[in-house]
PDB file of C-alpha atoms and ligand atoms in Angstrom:
ATOM      1  CA  GLY A   1       0.000   0.000   0.000  1.00 57.00           C
ATOM      2  CA  LEU A   2       0.856   3.647  -0.089  1.00 70.00           C
ATOM      3  CA  THR A   3       2.166   5.670   2.825  1.00 68.00           C
ATOM      4  CA  GLY A   4       0.374   8.963   3.362  1.00 66.00           C
ATOM      5  CA  GLU A   5       3.335  11.246   2.783  1.00 70.00           C
ATOM      6  CA  ARG A   6       4.775  12.213  -0.611  1.00 90.00           C
ATOM      7  CA  ILE A   7       1.571  11.711  -2.552  1.00 94.00           C
ATOM      8  CA  PRO A   8       2.013  13.670  -5.832  1.00 97.00           C
ATOM      9  CA  LYS A   9      -0.322  16.682  -6.054  1.00 97.00           C
ATOM     10  CA  HIS A  10      -0.509  16.526  -9.861  1.00 98.00           C
ATOM     11  CA  VAL A  11      -0.265  13.313 -11.927  1.00 98.00           C
ATOM     12  CA  ALA A  12      -0.087  13.338 -15.744  1.00 98.00           C
ATOM     13  CA  LEU A  13      -1.027  10.197 -17.697  1.00 98.00           C
ATOM     14  CA  ILE A  14      -0.243   9.197 -21.285  1.00 98.00           C
ATOM     15  CA  MET A  15      -2.817   6.448 -21.870  1.00 98.00           C
ATOM     16  CA  ASP A  16      -1.110   4.464 -24.637  1.00 97.00           C
ATOM     17  CA  GLY A  17      -1.190   0.917 -26.022  1.00 97.00           C
ATOM     18  CA  ASN A  18      -4.892   0.451 -26.738  1.00 97.00           C
ATOM     19  CA  ARG A  19      -4.505  -1.013 -30.259  1.00 97.00           C
ATOM     20  CA  ARG A  20      -1.593  -3.328 -29.368  1.00 97.00           C
ATOM     21  CA  TRP A  21      -3.651  -4.611 -26.411  1.00 98.00           C
ATOM     22  CA  ALA A  22      -6.630  -5.291 -28.693  1.00 97.00           C
ATOM     23  CA  LYS A  23      -4.425  -7.060 -31.278  1.00 97.00           C
ATOM     24  CA  LYS A  24      -2.783  -9.231 -28.583  1.00 97.00           C
ATOM     25  CA  ASN A  25      -6.255 -10.232 -27.374  1.00 96.00           C
ATOM     26  CA  GLY A  26      -7.578 -10.902 -30.889  1.00 97.00           C
ATOM     27  CA  LEU A  27     -10.007  -7.986 -30.619  1.00 96.00           C
ATOM     28  CA  PRO A  28     -10.749  -5.105 -33.041  1.00 91.00           C
ATOM     29  CA  PRO A  29      -8.627  -1.966 -32.357  1.00 85.00           C
ATOM     30  CA  MET A  30     -11.626   0.006 -31.113  1.00 92.00           C
ATOM     31  CA  SER A  31     -12.166  -2.355 -28.166  1.00 94.00           C
ATOM     32  CA  GLY A  32      -8.807  -1.142 -26.855  1.00 96.00           C
ATOM     33  CA  HIS A  33     -10.048   2.437 -26.970  1.00 97.00           C
ATOM     34  CA  ALA A  34     -13.298   1.395 -25.253  1.00 96.00           C
ATOM     35  CA  ALA A  35     -11.211   0.610 -22.144  1.00 93.00           C
ATOM     36  CA  LEU A  36     -10.686   4.376 -21.766  1.00 92.00           C
ATOM     37  CA  VAL A  37     -13.814   4.838 -19.651  1.00 93.00           C
ATOM     38  CA  PRO A  38     -13.537   2.045 -17.053  1.00 96.00           C
ATOM     39  CA  ARG A  39      -9.766   2.502 -16.709  1.00 97.00           C
ATOM     40  CA  LEU A  40      -9.969   6.272 -16.362  1.00 97.00           C
ATOM     41  CA  MET A  41     -12.858   6.161 -13.895  1.00 97.00           C
ATOM     42  CA  GLU A  42     -10.974   3.625 -11.733  1.00 97.00           C
ATOM     43  CA  VAL A  43      -7.861   5.841 -11.728  1.00 98.00           C
ATOM     44  CA  LEU A  44      -9.989   8.898 -10.902  1.00 97.00           C
ATOM     45  CA  GLY A  45     -11.504   7.085  -7.932  1.00 96.00           C
ATOM     46  CA  LEU A  46      -8.053   6.166  -6.635  1.00 97.00           C
ATOM     47  CA  CYS A  47      -6.844   9.765  -7.031  1.00 97.00           C
ATOM     48  CA  CYS A  48      -9.765  10.894  -4.857  1.00 95.00           C
ATOM     49  CA  ILE A  49      -8.970   8.264  -2.204  1.00 95.00           C
ATOM     50  CA  TRP A  50      -5.260   9.145  -2.138  1.00 95.00           C
ATOM     51  CA  GLY A  51      -5.702  12.896  -2.181  1.00 95.00           C
ATOM     52  CA  ILE A  52      -4.179  13.597  -5.605  1.00 97.00           C
ATOM     53  CA  LYS A  53      -5.509  17.040  -6.586  1.00 98.00           C
ATOM     54  CA  VAL A  54      -4.932  17.229 -10.353  1.00 98.00           C
ATOM     55  CA  LEU A  55      -4.946  14.497 -13.009  1.00 98.00           C
ATOM     56  CA  THR A  56      -4.074  15.473 -16.574  1.00 98.00           C
ATOM     57  CA  VAL A  57      -4.682  12.738 -19.171  1.00 98.00           C
ATOM     58  CA  TYR A  58      -3.602  12.692 -22.831  1.00 98.00           C
ATOM     59  CA  ALA A  59      -6.713  11.561 -24.688  1.00 98.00           C
ATOM     60  CA  PHE A  60      -5.996  12.773 -28.259  1.00 98.00           C
ATOM     61  CA  SER A  61      -2.989  14.639 -29.662  1.00 95.00           C
ATOM     62  CA  THR A  62      -2.730  17.173 -32.469  1.00 93.00           C
ATOM     63  CA  GLU A  63      -0.957  14.398 -34.421  1.00 93.00           C
ATOM     64  CA  ASN A  64      -3.713  11.767 -33.945  1.00 96.00           C
ATOM     65  CA  TRP A  65      -5.831  13.268 -36.766  1.00 97.00           C
ATOM     66  CA  ILE A  66      -3.728  11.290 -39.279  1.00 97.00           C
ATOM     67  CA  ARG A  67      -5.404   8.074 -38.083  1.00 96.00           C
ATOM     68  CA  PRO A  68      -8.151   6.416 -40.202  1.00 96.00           C
ATOM     69  CA  GLN A  69     -11.336   8.543 -40.205  1.00 97.00           C
ATOM     70  CA  MET A  70     -13.335   5.652 -38.708  1.00 96.00           C
ATOM     71  CA  GLU A  71     -10.968   5.515 -35.705  1.00 96.00           C
ATOM     72  CA  VAL A  72     -11.001   9.305 -35.224  1.00 98.00           C
ATOM     73  CA  ASP A  73     -14.810   9.332 -35.354  1.00 98.00           C
ATOM     74  CA  TYR A  74     -14.958   6.488 -32.841  1.00 97.00           C
ATOM     75  CA  LEU A  75     -12.641   8.321 -30.426  1.00 98.00           C
ATOM     76  CA  MET A  76     -14.558  11.606 -30.714  1.00 98.00           C
ATOM     77  CA  GLU A  77     -17.790   9.745 -29.968  1.00 98.00           C
ATOM     78  CA  LEU A  78     -16.120   7.992 -27.032  1.00 98.00           C
ATOM     79  CA  PHE A  79     -14.998  11.318 -25.494  1.00 98.00           C
ATOM     80  CA  GLU A  80     -18.477  12.806 -25.951  1.00 98.00           C
ATOM     81  CA  SER A  81     -20.231   9.835 -24.330  1.00 98.00           C
ATOM     82  CA  LEU A  82     -17.691   9.813 -21.468  1.00 98.00           C
ATOM     83  CA  LEU A  83     -18.326  13.500 -20.722  1.00 98.00           C
ATOM     84  CA  ARG A  84     -22.095  12.940 -20.890  1.00 98.00           C
ATOM     85  CA  GLU A  85     -22.493   9.578 -19.146  1.00 98.00           C
ATOM     86  CA  GLN A  86     -19.962  10.157 -16.354  1.00 98.00           C
ATOM     87  CA  LEU A  87     -21.269  13.592 -15.432  1.00 98.00           C
ATOM     88  CA  GLU A  88     -23.258  12.211 -12.458  1.00 98.00           C
ATOM     89  CA  ASP A  89     -20.136  10.416 -11.235  1.00 97.00           C
ATOM     90  CA  PHE A  90     -18.053  13.582 -11.574  1.00 98.00           C
ATOM     91  CA  MET A  91     -20.624  15.507  -9.513  1.00 98.00           C
ATOM     92  CA  ARG A  92     -20.962  12.777  -6.866  1.00 97.00           C
ATOM     93  CA  ASN A  93     -17.154  12.575  -6.456  1.00 96.00           C
ATOM     94  CA  GLU A  94     -16.733  16.363  -6.672  1.00 97.00           C
ATOM     95  CA  VAL A  95     -14.519  16.078  -9.734  1.00 98.00           C
ATOM     96  CA  ARG A  96     -14.023  19.226 -11.778  1.00 98.00           C
ATOM     97  CA  VAL A  97     -13.483  18.545 -15.496  1.00 98.00           C
ATOM     98  CA  SER A  98     -11.580  20.857 -17.841  1.00 98.00           C
ATOM     99  CA  ILE A  99     -10.590  20.121 -21.417  1.00 98.00           C
ATOM    100  CA  ILE A 100      -7.269  21.399 -22.768  1.00 98.00           C
ATOM    101  CA  GLY A 101      -6.472  21.480 -26.484  1.00 98.00           C
ATOM    102  CA  ASP A 102      -7.915  23.340 -29.473  1.00 96.00           C
ATOM    103  CA  PRO A 103     -11.662  22.615 -29.687  1.00 97.00           C
ATOM    104  CA  VAL A 104     -12.115  24.144 -33.165  1.00 96.00           C
ATOM    105  CA  LYS A 105     -11.578  20.882 -35.094  1.00 96.00           C
ATOM    106  CA  LEU A 106     -13.740  18.796 -32.750  1.00 98.00           C
ATOM    107  CA  PRO A 107     -17.285  17.763 -33.763  1.00 98.00           C
ATOM    108  CA  ILE A 108     -19.838  20.417 -32.740  1.00 98.00           C
ATOM    109  CA  SER A 109     -21.692  17.894 -30.555  1.00 98.00           C
ATOM    110  CA  LEU A 110     -18.483  17.185 -28.628  1.00 98.00           C
ATOM    111  CA  GLN A 111     -17.789  20.907 -28.292  1.00 98.00           C
ATOM    112  CA  LYS A 112     -21.281  21.341 -26.828  1.00 98.00           C
ATOM    113  CA  GLN A 113     -20.780  18.460 -24.389  1.00 98.00           C
ATOM    114  CA  ILE A 114     -17.419  19.913 -23.343  1.00 98.00           C
ATOM    115  CA  THR A 115     -19.096  23.239 -22.525  1.00 98.00           C
ATOM    116  CA  LYS A 116     -21.870  21.494 -20.573  1.00 98.00           C
ATOM    117  CA  THR A 117     -19.573  19.236 -18.522  1.00 98.00           C
ATOM    118  CA  THR A 118     -17.044  22.036 -17.880  1.00 98.00           C
ATOM    119  CA  GLU A 119     -19.784  24.401 -16.692  1.00 98.00           C
ATOM    120  CA  THR A 120     -21.626  21.840 -14.557  1.00 98.00           C
ATOM    121  CA  THR A 121     -18.476  20.666 -12.753  1.00 98.00           C
ATOM    122  CA  LYS A 122     -16.675  24.005 -12.443  1.00 98.00           C
ATOM    123  CA  ASN A 123     -17.231  24.412  -8.688  1.00 98.00           C
ATOM    124  CA  ASN A 124     -16.145  20.879  -7.736  1.00 98.00           C
ATOM    125  CA  SER A 125     -12.955  20.940  -5.696  1.00 97.00           C
ATOM    126  CA  LYS A 126     -11.967  17.388  -4.670  1.00 97.00           C
ATOM    127  CA  LEU A 127     -10.056  16.557  -7.863  1.00 98.00           C
ATOM    128  CA  HIS A 128      -9.441  18.489 -11.074  1.00 98.00           C
ATOM    129  CA  LEU A 129      -9.406  16.287 -14.215  1.00 98.00           C
ATOM    130  CA  LEU A 130      -7.793  17.916 -17.238  1.00 98.00           C
ATOM    131  CA  MET A 131      -8.541  15.917 -20.383  1.00 98.00           C
ATOM    132  CA  ALA A 132      -6.214  16.832 -23.269  1.00 98.00           C
ATOM    133  CA  ILE A 133      -8.169  16.511 -26.515  1.00 98.00           C
ATOM    134  CA  ASN A 134      -6.506  17.796 -29.701  1.00 98.00           C
ATOM    135  CA  TYR A 135      -3.726  19.020 -27.422  1.00 98.00           C
ATOM    136  CA  GLY A 136      -0.101  19.579 -28.430  1.00 97.00           C
ATOM    137  CA  GLY A 137       2.617  20.805 -26.077  1.00 97.00           C
ATOM    138  CA  ARG A 138       4.288  22.940 -28.740  1.00 97.00           C
ATOM    139  CA  ALA A 139       0.928  24.315 -29.918  1.00 96.00           C
ATOM    140  CA  ASP A 140       0.217  25.243 -26.296  1.00 98.00           C
ATOM    141  CA  VAL A 141       3.530  27.120 -25.948  1.00 98.00           C
ATOM    142  CA  LEU A 142       3.002  28.866 -29.308  1.00 98.00           C
ATOM    143  CA  GLN A 143      -0.526  30.077 -28.508  1.00 98.00           C
ATOM    144  CA  ALA A 144       0.771  31.353 -25.149  1.00 98.00           C
ATOM    145  CA  CYS A 145       3.576  33.243 -26.959  1.00 98.00           C
ATOM    146  CA  ARG A 146       1.062  34.781 -29.371  1.00 98.00           C
ATOM    147  CA  ASN A 147      -1.190  35.923 -26.528  1.00 98.00           C
ATOM    148  CA  MET A 148       1.767  37.336 -24.612  1.00 98.00           C
ATOM    149  CA  ALA A 149       3.037  39.143 -27.721  1.00 98.00           C
ATOM    150  CA  LEU A 150      -0.424  40.699 -28.177  1.00 98.00           C
ATOM    151  CA  LYS A 151      -0.379  41.921 -24.580  1.00 98.00           C
ATOM    152  CA  VAL A 152       3.056  43.491 -25.103  1.00 98.00           C
ATOM    153  CA  LYS A 153       1.846  45.074 -28.349  1.00 98.00           C
ATOM    154  CA  ASP A 154      -1.218  46.451 -26.554  1.00 98.00           C
ATOM    155  CA  GLY A 155       1.021  47.859 -23.837  1.00 98.00           C
ATOM    156  CA  LEU A 156      -0.487  45.560 -21.174  1.00 98.00           C
ATOM    157  CA  VAL A 157       2.820  43.808 -20.446  1.00 98.00           C
ATOM    158  CA  LYS A 158       6.446  44.922 -20.627  1.00 98.00           C
ATOM    159  CA  PRO A 159       8.857  42.285 -22.056  1.00 98.00           C
ATOM    160  CA  GLU A 160      11.077  42.527 -18.971  1.00 98.00           C
ATOM    161  CA  ASP A 161       8.083  41.639 -16.776  1.00 97.00           C
ATOM    162  CA  ILE A 162       7.469  38.304 -18.535  1.00 98.00           C
ATOM    163  CA  ASN A 163       8.265  35.568 -16.019  1.00 98.00           C
ATOM    164  CA  GLU A 164       7.255  31.954 -15.421  1.00 97.00           C
ATOM    165  CA  SER A 165       4.039  32.715 -13.530  1.00 97.00           C
ATOM    166  CA  LEU A 166       2.902  35.315 -16.074  1.00 97.00           C
ATOM    167  CA  PHE A 167       3.608  32.854 -18.912  1.00 98.00           C
ATOM    168  CA  ASN A 168       1.794  30.058 -17.081  1.00 98.00           C
ATOM    169  CA  GLU A 169      -1.326  32.238 -17.134  1.00 98.00           C
ATOM    170  CA  GLU A 170      -1.326  32.058 -20.939  1.00 98.00           C
ATOM    171  CA  LEU A 171      -0.922  28.270 -21.174  1.00 98.00           C
ATOM    172  CA  GLU A 172      -3.921  25.942 -21.499  1.00 98.00           C
ATOM    173  CA  THR A 173      -3.059  24.505 -18.073  1.00 98.00           C
ATOM    174  CA  SER A 174      -3.846  27.890 -16.499  1.00 98.00           C
ATOM    175  CA  VAL A 175      -7.174  26.327 -15.408  1.00 98.00           C
ATOM    176  CA  THR A 176      -5.314  24.800 -12.461  1.00 97.00           C
ATOM    177  CA  GLU A 177      -3.128  26.418  -9.810  1.00 94.00           C
ATOM    178  CA  PHE A 178      -0.797  23.384 -10.037  1.00 97.00           C
ATOM    179  CA  PRO A 179       0.115  23.209 -13.763  1.00 98.00           C
ATOM    180  CA  TYR A 180       3.383  21.267 -13.259  1.00 98.00           C
ATOM    181  CA  PRO A 181       2.844  17.500 -12.956  1.00 98.00           C
ATOM    182  CA  ASP A 182       4.898  15.929 -10.118  1.00 97.00           C
ATOM    183  CA  LEU A 183       4.660  12.537 -11.823  1.00 98.00           C
ATOM    184  CA  LEU A 184       4.177  11.558 -15.473  1.00 98.00           C
ATOM    185  CA  ILE A 185       3.080   7.982 -16.156  1.00 98.00           C
ATOM    186  CA  ARG A 186       3.185   6.536 -19.672  1.00 98.00           C
ATOM    187  CA  THR A 187       1.813   3.081 -20.425  1.00 98.00           C
ATOM    188  CA  SER A 188       2.675   0.525 -23.153  1.00 98.00           C
ATOM    189  CA  GLY A 189       6.458   0.712 -22.993  1.00 98.00           C
ATOM    190  CA  GLU A 190       6.974   3.775 -25.180  1.00 97.00           C
ATOM    191  CA  LEU A 191       9.712   6.038 -23.768  1.00 98.00           C
ATOM    192  CA  ARG A 192       8.785   9.417 -25.202  1.00 97.00           C
ATOM    193  CA  LEU A 193       6.650  12.491 -24.476  1.00 97.00           C
ATOM    194  CA  SER A 194       4.814  12.637 -27.854  1.00 97.00           C
ATOM    195  CA  ASN A 195       4.389  16.410 -27.596  1.00 96.00           C
ATOM    196  CA  PHE A 196       2.557  16.299 -24.230  1.00 97.00           C
ATOM    197  CA  LEU A 197       2.875  19.251 -21.764  1.00 98.00           C
ATOM    198  CA  THR A 198       6.268  20.265 -23.231  1.00 97.00           C
ATOM    199  CA  TRP A 199       6.744  23.256 -20.857  1.00 98.00           C
ATOM    200  CA  GLN A 200       4.958  21.905 -17.787  1.00 98.00           C
ATOM    201  CA  LEU A 201       6.860  18.605 -17.511  1.00 98.00           C
ATOM    202  CA  ALA A 202      10.307  20.275 -17.198  1.00 97.00           C
ATOM    203  CA  TYR A 203      10.932  18.917 -13.665  1.00 95.00           C
ATOM    204  CA  SER A 204       8.409  16.068 -13.470  1.00 97.00           C
ATOM    205  CA  GLU A 205       9.377  12.554 -12.407  1.00 97.00           C
ATOM    206  CA  PHE A 206       8.773  10.073 -15.250  1.00 98.00           C
ATOM    207  CA  TYR A 207       7.462   6.544 -14.758  1.00 98.00           C
ATOM    208  CA  PHE A 208       7.105   4.118 -17.665  1.00 98.00           C
ATOM    209  CA  THR A 209       5.302   0.788 -17.567  1.00 98.00           C
ATOM    210  CA  GLU A 210       5.098  -1.997 -20.158  1.00 98.00           C
ATOM    211  CA  SER A 211       1.423  -2.440 -19.281  1.00 98.00           C
ATOM    212  CA  PRO A 212      -0.857  -1.175 -22.039  1.00 98.00           C
ATOM    213  CA  TRP A 213      -3.525   1.305 -20.929  1.00 98.00           C
ATOM    214  CA  PRO A 214      -6.413  -1.221 -20.913  1.00 97.00           C
ATOM    215  CA  ASP A 215      -4.433  -3.234 -18.319  1.00 98.00           C
ATOM    216  CA  PHE A 216      -3.614  -0.204 -16.145  1.00 98.00           C
ATOM    217  CA  GLY A 217      -5.445  -0.627 -12.864  1.00 97.00           C
ATOM    218  CA  GLU A 218      -4.908  -0.156  -9.124  1.00 97.00           C
ATOM    219  CA  LYS A 219      -1.899  -2.508  -8.954  1.00 97.00           C
ATOM    220  CA  GLU A 220      -0.042  -0.613 -11.695  1.00 98.00           C
ATOM    221  CA  PHE A 221      -1.044   2.766 -10.316  1.00 98.00           C
ATOM    222  CA  VAL A 222       0.232   1.829  -6.813  1.00 97.00           C
ATOM    223  CA  MET A 223       3.568   0.695  -8.313  1.00 97.00           C
ATOM    224  CA  ALA A 224       3.920   4.032 -10.121  1.00 97.00           C
ATOM    225  CA  LEU A 225       3.189   6.011  -6.954  1.00 96.00           C
ATOM    226  CA  GLN A 226       5.507   3.828  -4.832  1.00 95.00           C
ATOM    227  CA  SER A 227       8.253   4.487  -7.391  1.00 96.00           C
ATOM    228  CA  PHE A 228       7.508   8.217  -7.103  1.00 96.00           C
ATOM    229  CA  GLN A 229       7.764   8.057  -3.301  1.00 93.00           C
ATOM    230  CA  LEU A 230      11.298   6.633  -3.587  1.00 91.00           C
ATOM    231  CA  ARG A 231      12.528   9.469  -5.835  1.00 90.00           C
ATOM    232  CA  GLN A 232      14.819  12.213  -4.546  1.00 81.00           C
ATOM    233  CA  ARG A 233      13.620  15.369  -6.304  1.00 83.00           C
ATOM    234  CA  ARG A 234      16.547  17.814  -6.268  1.00 81.00           C
ATOM    235  CA  PHE A 235      15.241  20.239  -8.945  1.00 82.00           C
ATOM    236  CA  GLY A 236      18.874  20.741  -9.992  1.00 83.00           C
ATOM    237  CA  GLY A 237      19.947  21.454  -6.441  1.00 84.00           C
ATOM    238  CA  GLN A 238      22.519  19.925  -4.110  1.00 76.00           C
ATOM    239  CA  ASP A 239      22.861  16.289  -3.379  1.00 72.00           C
ATOM    240  CA  LYS A 240      21.712  15.791   0.220  1.00 59.00           C
TER     241      LYS A 240
HETATM  242  C1  IPR B   1      -5.643   8.138 -28.901  1.00 58.59           C
HETATM  243  C2  IPR B   1      -4.852   7.435 -27.826  1.00 58.59           C
HETATM  244  C3  IPR B   1      -5.359   7.717 -26.459  1.00 58.59           C
HETATM  245  C4  IPR B   1      -4.836   5.953 -28.055  1.00 58.59           C
HETATM  246  C5  IPR B   1      -3.720   5.269 -27.295  1.00 58.59           C
HETATM  247  O1  IPR B   1      -3.528   3.960 -27.788  1.00 58.59           O
HETATM  248  P1  IPR B   1      -2.996   3.756 -29.255  1.00 58.59           P
HETATM  249  O2  IPR B   1      -4.115   3.839 -30.214  1.00 58.59           O
HETATM  250  O3  IPR B   1      -1.857   4.697 -29.539  1.00 58.59           O
HETATM  251  O4  IPR B   1      -2.499   2.242 -29.240  1.00 58.59           O
HETATM  252  P2  IPR B   1      -1.114   1.714 -29.818  1.00 58.59           P
HETATM  253  O5  IPR B   1      -0.030   2.581 -29.234  1.00 58.59           O
HETATM  254  O6  IPR B   1      -1.036   0.280 -29.307  1.00 58.59           O
HETATM  255  O7  IPR B   1      -1.174   1.802 -31.305  1.00 58.59           O
HETATM  256 MG1   MG B   2       0.104   4.657 -29.270  1.00 58.59          MG
END
């Protein structure tokens, strides 16, 4: 089990390996994606039990649009039904839901559901779930730079005043007061960031597991957190 101390405040999750899991189990690729809901809801429940305050999950990247249209449509429908059907659960568990990423390319029905779920859950304070849909770390940094440049141009900000906290206010993760994940977990054995939270993950602890996302449950989550609890986070400082 987990000891009470050194529970990460903010956990980021790259939920990867759905199609390989399906293939290994002789199932169609989409059944791997279908695991998103039960797996995510189990992890959310554990975050609430353990006192984790922010969970940011990579659901769909700016690069995932190159996938077959049928798969993209399936995923968009899956996100919409998750945000609709789990709304009662989010309210009961006091989970606030925010979506990060550019909504403009998303189906209108999903955009509407995002607005509804974001609005309905906005005062919940037990856990803040940030779902990254059509999110890209570099796109996030670029849109923040554009906004900051506009503020300088409009005389609202002086270049010399631009610091980390001011820049954080322009990033998509500005919805939370803890934008820097303490722990990043990536499933399925891939050892890369895939353009997730490029700026925010600068000093995060990374944990990789061979388990594909559909197999990621309490046992795997506990192992990731126990690994985190053993880390010495020096943030570039002295060895103690
Ligand atoms: C869209 C994304 C959350 C899906 C993650 O699983 P995946 O489709 O990348 O699965 P594979 O890495 O096994 O191909
Ligand atoms: Mg993948």
